[in-house]
Short mmCIF file of C-alpha atoms and ligand atoms in Angstrom, two decimals:
data_model
loop_
_atom_site.label_atom_id
_atom_site.label_comp_id
_atom_site.label_asym_id
_atom_site.label_seq_id
_atom_site.Cartn_x
_atom_site.Cartn_y
_atom_site.Cartn_z
CA MET A 63 -0.09 -0.08 0.05
CA GLY A 64 1.10 3.56 -0.86
CA GLU A 65 1.78 5.59 2.12
CA ASP A 66 0.84 8.96 0.67
CA LYS A 67 -2.64 7.62 -0.36
CA LYS A 68 -5.78 7.78 1.53
CA VAL A 69 -7.66 4.41 2.90
CA ILE A 70 -10.96 2.89 1.58
CA PHE A 71 -12.70 -0.14 2.94
CA SER A 72 -15.99 -1.34 1.58
CA GLY A 73 -17.65 -4.90 1.24
CA ILE A 74 -20.47 -6.93 0.09
CA GLN A 75 -22.18 -9.85 1.62
CA PRO A 76 -22.15 -12.99 -0.22
CA SER A 77 -25.83 -13.88 0.29
CA GLY A 78 -27.24 -14.52 -2.94
CA ALA A 79 -27.63 -12.96 -6.14
CA ILE A 80 -25.37 -9.52 -6.43
CA THR A 81 -28.16 -6.72 -7.87
CA ILE A 82 -27.46 -4.08 -10.07
CA GLY A 83 -28.26 -1.92 -6.72
CA ASN A 84 -24.84 -3.32 -5.37
CA TYR A 85 -23.12 -2.80 -8.64
CA PHE A 86 -24.47 1.03 -9.10
CA GLY A 87 -24.46 1.66 -5.21
CA ALA A 88 -21.10 0.27 -4.25
CA LEU A 89 -19.19 -1.86 -6.75
CA LYS A 90 -18.94 0.39 -9.88
CA ASN A 91 -17.91 3.67 -7.58
CA TRP A 92 -15.38 1.28 -6.43
CA THR A 93 -13.91 1.11 -9.68
CA LYS A 94 -13.56 4.55 -10.31
CA LEU A 95 -11.96 5.31 -6.60
CA GLN A 96 -9.22 2.52 -6.86
CA ASP A 97 -6.72 4.50 -8.43
CA GLU A 98 -6.60 7.17 -6.03
CA TYR A 99 -6.68 5.32 -2.95
CA ASN A 100 -5.16 2.44 -1.48
CA CYS A 101 -8.33 0.16 -1.26
CA LEU A 102 -9.41 -3.17 0.77
CA PHE A 103 -12.56 -4.56 -0.75
CA CYS A 104 -13.51 -7.58 1.68
CA VAL A 105 -16.01 -10.55 1.04
CA VAL A 106 -18.07 -9.98 4.21
CA ASP A 107 -18.68 -13.49 4.89
CA MET A 108 -19.15 -13.38 8.55
CA HIS A 109 -22.16 -10.74 7.86
CA ALA A 110 -23.73 -13.34 5.81
CA ILE A 111 -24.25 -15.79 8.55
CA THR A 112 -26.68 -13.76 10.44
CA VAL A 113 -29.19 -15.42 8.29
CA ARG A 114 -28.94 -19.45 7.87
CA GLN A 115 -27.15 -20.10 4.83
CA ASN A 116 -26.05 -23.53 2.78
CA PRO A 117 -22.81 -24.31 3.84
CA ALA A 118 -21.66 -25.29 0.11
CA GLU A 119 -23.53 -22.52 -1.09
CA LEU A 120 -22.05 -20.08 1.08
CA ARG A 121 -18.62 -21.24 0.10
CA GLN A 122 -19.40 -20.87 -3.78
CA GLN A 123 -20.91 -17.27 -3.34
CA ALA A 124 -17.85 -16.12 -1.56
CA ARG A 125 -15.49 -17.22 -4.35
CA ASP A 126 -17.93 -16.07 -7.03
CA LEU A 127 -18.33 -12.71 -5.24
CA LEU A 128 -14.28 -12.37 -5.16
CA ALA A 129 -14.43 -13.36 -8.90
CA LEU A 130 -17.06 -10.63 -9.72
CA TYR A 131 -15.03 -8.01 -8.01
CA ILE A 132 -12.37 -8.63 -10.50
CA ALA A 133 -14.87 -8.96 -13.45
CA VAL A 134 -16.19 -5.42 -12.76
CA GLY A 135 -12.75 -4.01 -13.19
CA LEU A 136 -11.20 -4.01 -9.63
CA ASP A 137 -7.41 -4.86 -10.04
CA PRO A 138 -6.22 -7.57 -7.62
CA LYS A 139 -2.77 -6.48 -7.71
CA LYS A 140 -3.66 -2.99 -6.74
CA ASN A 141 -6.25 -3.56 -4.28
CA ILE A 142 -6.73 -6.16 -1.30
CA MET A 143 -9.15 -8.35 -1.73
CA TYR A 144 -9.83 -11.17 0.71
CA TYR A 145 -12.84 -12.88 2.87
CA GLN A 146 -13.69 -11.57 6.22
CA SER A 147 -13.60 -15.02 7.89
CA HIS A 148 -9.77 -15.38 7.03
CA VAL A 149 -8.64 -12.30 9.00
CA PRO A 150 -9.63 -13.15 12.89
CA GLN A 151 -9.05 -9.32 13.59
CA HIS A 152 -11.89 -8.65 12.48
CA ALA A 153 -14.10 -10.56 15.01
CA GLU A 154 -11.66 -9.77 17.71
CA LEU A 155 -12.32 -5.97 17.60
CA ALA A 156 -16.01 -6.63 16.70
CA TRP A 157 -16.10 -8.03 20.54
CA ILE A 158 -14.27 -5.08 22.04
CA LEU A 159 -16.43 -2.58 20.29
CA ASN A 160 -19.54 -4.54 21.17
CA CYS A 161 -18.75 -3.26 24.92
CA PHE A 162 -18.41 0.57 23.54
CA THR A 163 -21.61 0.21 21.49
CA TYR A 164 -25.23 0.77 23.46
CA MET A 165 -28.19 -1.51 23.21
CA GLY A 166 -30.24 1.79 22.39
CA GLU A 167 -28.20 2.78 19.40
CA LEU A 168 -28.37 -0.79 18.04
CA SER A 169 -32.16 -1.06 18.72
CA ARG A 170 -32.68 2.10 16.50
CA MET A 171 -30.95 0.75 13.30
CA THR A 172 -33.54 0.47 10.59
CA GLN A 173 -31.85 -2.69 8.86
CA PHE A 174 -32.13 -4.33 12.12
CA LYS A 175 -35.98 -3.24 12.27
CA GLU A 176 -36.87 -4.26 9.03
CA LYS A 177 -34.98 -7.67 8.97
CA SER A 178 -35.84 -8.73 12.32
CA SER A 179 -39.58 -8.02 11.48
CA LYS A 180 -39.04 -10.20 8.20
CA GLN A 181 -36.71 -12.87 9.81
CA GLY A 182 -39.44 -13.74 12.49
CA GLN A 183 -37.81 -17.24 13.52
CA ASN A 184 -34.58 -16.28 13.65
CA ILE A 185 -33.95 -12.96 15.34
CA ASN A 186 -30.17 -13.71 16.66
CA ALA A 187 -27.75 -11.61 18.61
CA GLY A 188 -25.64 -11.44 15.59
CA LEU A 189 -28.23 -9.69 13.66
CA PHE A 190 -28.37 -7.16 16.25
CA THR A 191 -24.55 -6.63 16.74
CA TYR A 192 -23.74 -6.93 13.01
CA PRO A 193 -23.32 -2.73 12.62
CA VAL A 194 -20.72 -3.70 15.23
CA LEU A 195 -18.87 -6.42 13.15
CA MET A 196 -19.06 -3.91 10.54
CA ALA A 197 -17.45 -0.76 12.70
CA ALA A 198 -14.75 -3.34 13.19
CA ASP A 199 -14.36 -3.97 9.43
CA ILE A 200 -13.84 -0.20 8.85
CA LEU A 201 -11.77 1.13 11.98
CA LEU A 202 -9.19 -1.86 11.38
CA TYR A 203 -7.66 -0.36 8.70
CA GLN A 204 -7.73 3.42 9.55
CA THR A 205 -10.13 4.11 6.89
CA ASP A 206 -10.92 7.34 5.41
CA LEU A 207 -13.69 6.66 3.09
CA VAL A 208 -16.18 4.17 2.61
CA PRO A 209 -18.05 4.06 -0.65
CA VAL A 210 -21.72 2.45 -0.15
CA GLY A 211 -25.10 2.76 -1.11
CA HIS A 212 -27.63 4.97 0.68
CA ASP A 213 -29.17 1.87 3.15
CA GLN A 214 -25.52 1.74 4.95
CA LYS A 215 -25.66 5.45 5.75
CA GLN A 216 -27.02 5.07 9.25
CA HIS A 217 -24.43 1.77 10.26
CA LEU A 218 -21.36 4.30 8.99
CA GLU A 219 -22.70 7.25 11.43
CA LEU A 220 -23.02 4.39 14.00
CA THR A 221 -19.04 3.75 13.35
CA ARG A 222 -18.20 7.18 13.47
CA ASP A 223 -19.65 7.37 16.82
CA ILE A 224 -18.12 4.19 18.14
CA ALA A 225 -14.69 5.56 17.01
CA THR A 226 -15.54 9.10 18.40
CA ARG A 227 -16.45 7.48 21.70
CA PHE A 228 -13.37 5.05 21.70
CA ASN A 229 -10.85 8.30 21.07
CA GLN A 230 -12.25 10.49 23.49
CA THR A 231 -11.50 7.44 26.21
CA TYR A 232 -8.13 6.36 24.87
CA GLY A 233 -6.71 8.99 22.45
CA ASP A 234 -6.72 8.96 18.82
CA VAL A 235 -6.89 5.45 18.06
CA PHE A 236 -9.14 5.31 15.23
CA LYS A 237 -9.38 7.26 12.29
CA VAL A 238 -12.96 8.75 11.87
CA PRO A 239 -14.28 7.66 8.46
CA ASP A 240 -16.44 9.62 6.24
CA PRO A 241 -19.47 7.68 3.68
CA PHE A 242 -19.01 7.90 0.10
CA ILE A 243 -22.49 7.79 -1.34
CA ALA A 244 -23.02 8.77 -4.96
CA LYS A 245 -25.42 11.13 -6.20
CA VAL A 246 -27.13 8.92 -8.25
CA GLY A 247 -27.14 4.99 -7.86
CA ALA A 248 -27.20 5.19 -4.45
CA ARG A 249 -31.09 3.98 -4.18
CA ILE A 250 -31.77 1.49 -6.78
CA MET A 251 -35.33 0.80 -6.53
CA SER A 252 -37.32 -2.51 -6.38
CA LEU A 253 -38.67 -2.92 -10.16
CA GLN A 254 -42.09 -3.93 -9.15
CA GLU A 255 -42.54 -1.64 -6.11
CA PRO A 256 -40.40 1.35 -6.76
CA THR A 257 -40.86 2.88 -3.49
CA SER A 258 -38.71 0.54 -1.63
CA LYS A 259 -35.08 -0.35 -2.52
CA MET A 260 -34.05 -3.13 -4.85
CA SER A 261 -32.51 -5.99 -2.56
CA LYS A 262 -31.08 -9.45 -3.18
CA SER A 263 -33.05 -11.12 -0.87
CA ASP A 264 -36.21 -10.07 -2.47
CA GLU A 265 -38.65 -13.35 -2.69
CA ASN A 266 -40.03 -12.02 -5.82
CA PRO A 267 -37.37 -12.32 -8.81
CA ASN A 268 -39.58 -9.68 -10.55
CA ASN A 269 -38.22 -7.02 -8.48
CA PHE A 270 -34.69 -7.25 -9.08
CA ILE A 271 -32.07 -7.73 -11.54
CA SER A 272 -28.81 -9.79 -10.93
CA LEU A 273 -25.59 -9.06 -12.70
CA LEU A 274 -25.55 -12.31 -14.01
CA ASP A 275 -29.03 -12.73 -15.15
CA ASP A 276 -29.28 -13.99 -18.37
CA LEU A 277 -29.82 -11.03 -20.84
CA ASN A 278 -33.29 -11.95 -21.94
CA VAL A 279 -34.56 -12.07 -18.46
CA ILE A 280 -33.08 -8.65 -17.86
CA LYS A 281 -34.75 -7.01 -21.04
CA ASN A 282 -37.99 -8.52 -19.29
CA ARG A 283 -37.72 -7.62 -16.13
CA ILE A 284 -36.88 -3.81 -17.45
CA LYS A 285 -40.18 -4.39 -20.04
CA ARG A 286 -42.07 -5.42 -17.05
CA ALA A 287 -40.76 -2.40 -14.45
CA VAL A 288 -44.05 -0.41 -12.78
CA THR A 289 -44.33 3.15 -14.15
CA ASP A 290 -47.29 5.02 -13.44
CA SER A 291 -50.43 5.68 -15.42
CA GLU A 292 -49.11 8.75 -16.79
CA LYS A 293 -47.12 9.66 -20.40
CA GLU A 294 -44.43 12.31 -19.71
CA ILE A 295 -41.02 11.12 -18.76
CA ILE A 296 -40.11 13.51 -15.83
CA TYR A 297 -37.54 12.98 -13.12
CA THR A 298 -39.26 13.53 -10.21
CA ALA A 299 -39.65 12.00 -6.77
CA ASP A 300 -43.62 11.72 -7.60
CA LYS A 301 -42.83 9.17 -10.07
CA PRO A 302 -40.89 6.58 -8.51
CA GLY A 303 -40.76 3.92 -11.36
CA VAL A 304 -39.75 6.21 -14.27
CA LYS A 305 -37.22 7.80 -11.85
CA ASN A 306 -35.67 4.95 -11.03
CA LEU A 307 -35.57 3.74 -14.56
CA LEU A 308 -33.55 7.01 -15.26
CA ASP A 309 -31.56 6.50 -12.42
CA ILE A 310 -30.45 2.93 -14.17
CA TYR A 311 -30.29 4.58 -17.59
CA SER A 312 -27.82 7.75 -16.26
CA CYS A 313 -25.63 5.00 -14.02
CA SER A 314 -25.31 2.55 -17.31
CA THR A 315 -24.42 5.36 -19.57
CA ASN A 316 -22.18 7.23 -17.20
CA LYS A 317 -24.45 10.41 -18.07
CA ALA A 318 -25.51 13.02 -15.81
CA ILE A 319 -29.56 13.30 -15.44
CA ALA A 320 -29.50 16.58 -16.84
CA GLU A 321 -27.47 14.87 -20.10
CA ILE A 322 -29.99 12.24 -20.44
CA MET A 323 -33.44 14.45 -20.04
CA PRO A 324 -33.49 15.89 -23.66
CA GLY A 325 -33.00 12.75 -25.35
CA PHE A 326 -36.43 11.54 -23.58
CA GLU A 327 -38.30 14.57 -24.87
CA GLY A 328 -41.70 13.33 -26.59
CA LYS A 329 -40.85 9.79 -26.08
CA GLY A 330 -43.07 7.34 -24.28
CA TYR A 331 -42.33 5.06 -21.70
CA GLY A 332 -41.94 1.89 -23.92
CA ASP A 333 -39.07 3.90 -25.72
CA LEU A 334 -37.54 4.40 -22.28
CA LYS A 335 -37.53 0.98 -21.12
CA LYS A 336 -36.17 0.07 -24.57
CA ALA A 337 -33.05 2.58 -24.11
CA VAL A 338 -32.78 1.38 -20.53
CA ALA A 339 -32.67 -2.31 -21.44
CA ASP A 340 -30.11 -1.75 -24.06
CA ALA A 341 -27.59 0.49 -21.80
CA LEU A 342 -28.09 -1.88 -19.30
CA ILE A 343 -27.09 -5.03 -21.03
CA ALA A 344 -24.15 -2.74 -22.99
CA GLU A 345 -22.84 -2.48 -19.35
CA ILE A 346 -23.40 -5.99 -18.20
CA GLU A 347 -22.56 -8.04 -21.06
CA PRO A 348 -18.94 -7.60 -20.82
CA ILE A 349 -18.72 -8.28 -17.31
CA GLN A 350 -20.52 -11.55 -17.41
CA LYS A 351 -17.98 -12.66 -19.96
CA ARG A 352 -15.38 -11.59 -18.18
CA PHE A 353 -16.98 -13.10 -14.82
CA GLN A 354 -17.09 -16.57 -16.37
CA ASP A 355 -13.28 -16.63 -17.57
CA ILE A 356 -12.44 -15.75 -14.31
CA ARG A 357 -14.16 -17.90 -11.95
CA LYS A 358 -12.98 -21.02 -14.16
CA ASP A 359 -9.55 -20.11 -12.61
CA LYS A 360 -9.40 -21.81 -9.26
CA ALA A 361 -5.50 -21.21 -8.88
CA TYR A 362 -5.65 -17.66 -9.73
CA LEU A 363 -8.22 -17.01 -7.16
CA ASP A 364 -6.86 -18.93 -4.54
CA ASP A 365 -3.58 -16.95 -5.13
CA ILE A 366 -4.99 -13.77 -4.68
CA ILE A 367 -6.58 -14.79 -1.42
CA LYS A 368 -3.31 -16.00 -0.43
CA THR A 369 -1.25 -13.05 -0.85
CA ASN A 370 -4.05 -10.48 0.10
CA THR A 371 -5.14 -12.13 3.41
CA ASP A 372 -1.78 -11.74 4.69
CA THR A 373 -1.75 -8.11 3.97
CA ALA A 374 -4.83 -7.57 5.64
CA LYS A 375 -3.73 -9.66 8.71
CA TYR A 376 -0.83 -7.32 8.81
CA LEU A 377 -2.79 -3.89 8.72
CA ALA A 378 -5.33 -5.25 10.95
CA ASP A 379 -2.87 -6.38 13.48
CA LYS A 380 -1.47 -2.92 13.70
CA THR A 381 -4.64 -1.21 14.90
CA LEU A 382 -5.62 -3.94 17.26
CA ARG A 383 -2.44 -4.19 18.89
CA LYS A 384 -2.85 -0.66 19.88
CA VAL A 385 -6.54 -1.04 20.69
CA LYS A 386 -5.39 -3.94 23.42
CA LYS A 387 -2.81 -2.01 24.56
CA LYS A 388 -4.86 0.99 25.28
CA ILE A 389 -7.53 -0.91 27.15
CA GLY A 390 -4.94 -2.74 29.04
CA PHE A 391 -4.79 -6.38 28.05
CA PRO A 392 -1.77 -7.99 29.34
CA GLN A 393 1.06 -7.77 27.07
P1 TYM B 269 -24.83 -5.70 1.45
O1 TYM B 269 -23.93 -6.61 0.86
O2 TYM B 269 -26.45 -5.48 1.73
O3 TYM B 269 -24.65 -4.13 0.10
C1 TYM B 269 -23.41 -4.32 -0.77
C2 TYM B 269 -23.40 -2.55 -0.93
O4 TYM B 269 -24.39 -2.42 -2.01
C3 TYM B 269 -25.09 -1.42 -1.56
N1 TYM B 269 -26.86 -1.49 -1.90
C4 TYM B 269 -27.32 -0.82 -2.60
N2 TYM B 269 -26.99 0.32 -3.47
C5 TYM B 269 -27.89 0.84 -4.42
N3 TYM B 269 -29.21 0.36 -4.32
C6 TYM B 269 -29.38 -0.50 -3.92
N4 TYM B 269 -30.85 -1.09 -3.86
C7 TYM B 269 -28.61 -1.39 -2.87
N5 TYM B 269 -28.76 -2.55 -2.37
C8 TYM B 269 -27.29 -2.53 -1.33
C9 TYM B 269 -25.28 -1.18 -0.30
O5 TYM B 269 -25.20 -0.14 0.20
C10 TYM B 269 -23.68 -1.95 0.17
O6 TYM B 269 -22.77 -1.02 -0.12
N6 TYM B 269 -23.23 -4.50 5.73
C11 TYM B 269 -23.18 -4.09 4.59
C12 TYM B 269 -21.63 -4.66 4.16
C13 TYM B 269 -20.42 -4.29 4.90
C14 TYM B 269 -20.02 -3.42 4.66
C15 TYM B 269 -18.79 -3.19 5.78
C16 TYM B 269 -19.96 -2.13 3.56
C17 TYM B 269 -19.97 -5.17 5.88
N7 TYM B 269 -18.86 -4.25 6.65
C18 TYM B 269 -17.81 -2.31 5.72
C19 TYM B 269 -18.88 -1.14 3.95
C20 TYM B 269 -17.88 -1.13 5.08
C21 TYM B 269 -24.08 -4.69 3.41
O7 TYM B 269 -25.03 -5.58 4.42
O8 TYM B 269 -24.09 -4.56 2.31
#
């Protein structure tokens, strides 16, 4: 890692299909930031077990997510990519930070409230303390910037609060990180219910598009996306379905909303959907091709993990040792 650059940390859970929400909200921004920063991109498999996972599938999904990181354009030579469960410092720091986090703070987390109301049967303690593990992920590496989608904003605020609280007691141990949330794409919405966010765990597959979906499926899902009973293509919160399609188009073409709107003047929703499907497919098709090649090369992926895990461990340990010393653990 170059000493002069600032540090980025981010991660994605290997828990199901990676959606275009994950891509436009997180992954694509990572590729744009990778030259300017020292980056750690983690496959956060420990976060994924707050929901029951099939072991063979979890292992496969973690490997596939690593392959996808590379397929979207993240350079494994430049960035540190690894599996969270290979670096035990994450769990160690999470325990310590648990003792600096209040029950009240965790109960206010929107994602916990949503997931626990949906999950009914298995509201485990991990689901509750999940944001503390996320804070540990970030704080271990003295992270400056965390590129995420809008739904992670509250977890980032908690991370900052935990870091500040710890620093107030023990001196400047942790860097207090800033979120990086893009203006467009940070909140890609469900295709059938455009007032809810697109989620990879959605039971209705028509609500989301996975980066690895068949191209015809992608075309049909866009075609069937809910709009409204009006006709005009306007970018406004009052028209969430149309707004979402325009966001997807803007992200796929790398053009700002103001730049794309004149092209839709006098056009109808059918034209909009065709344009969105074409642009999205043009963006996704090359990623899918690269993914299929990379995932076949097990030795290549194993080698990336082997090299990067040691670097991550080394960096994480620097912070963890300092933390343990400050809180008074025997040396
Ligand atoms: P996860 O795995 O749910 O999502 C991964 C990333 O995708 C973003 N995202 C979206 N962005 C735009 N529109 C959407 N519909 C959408 N859905 C998801 C998320 O904001 C996220 O950036 N807790 C995290 C993983 C995590 C993490 C971390 C992230 C664990 N430790 C440390 C950053 C730093 C999560 O569950 O993301």
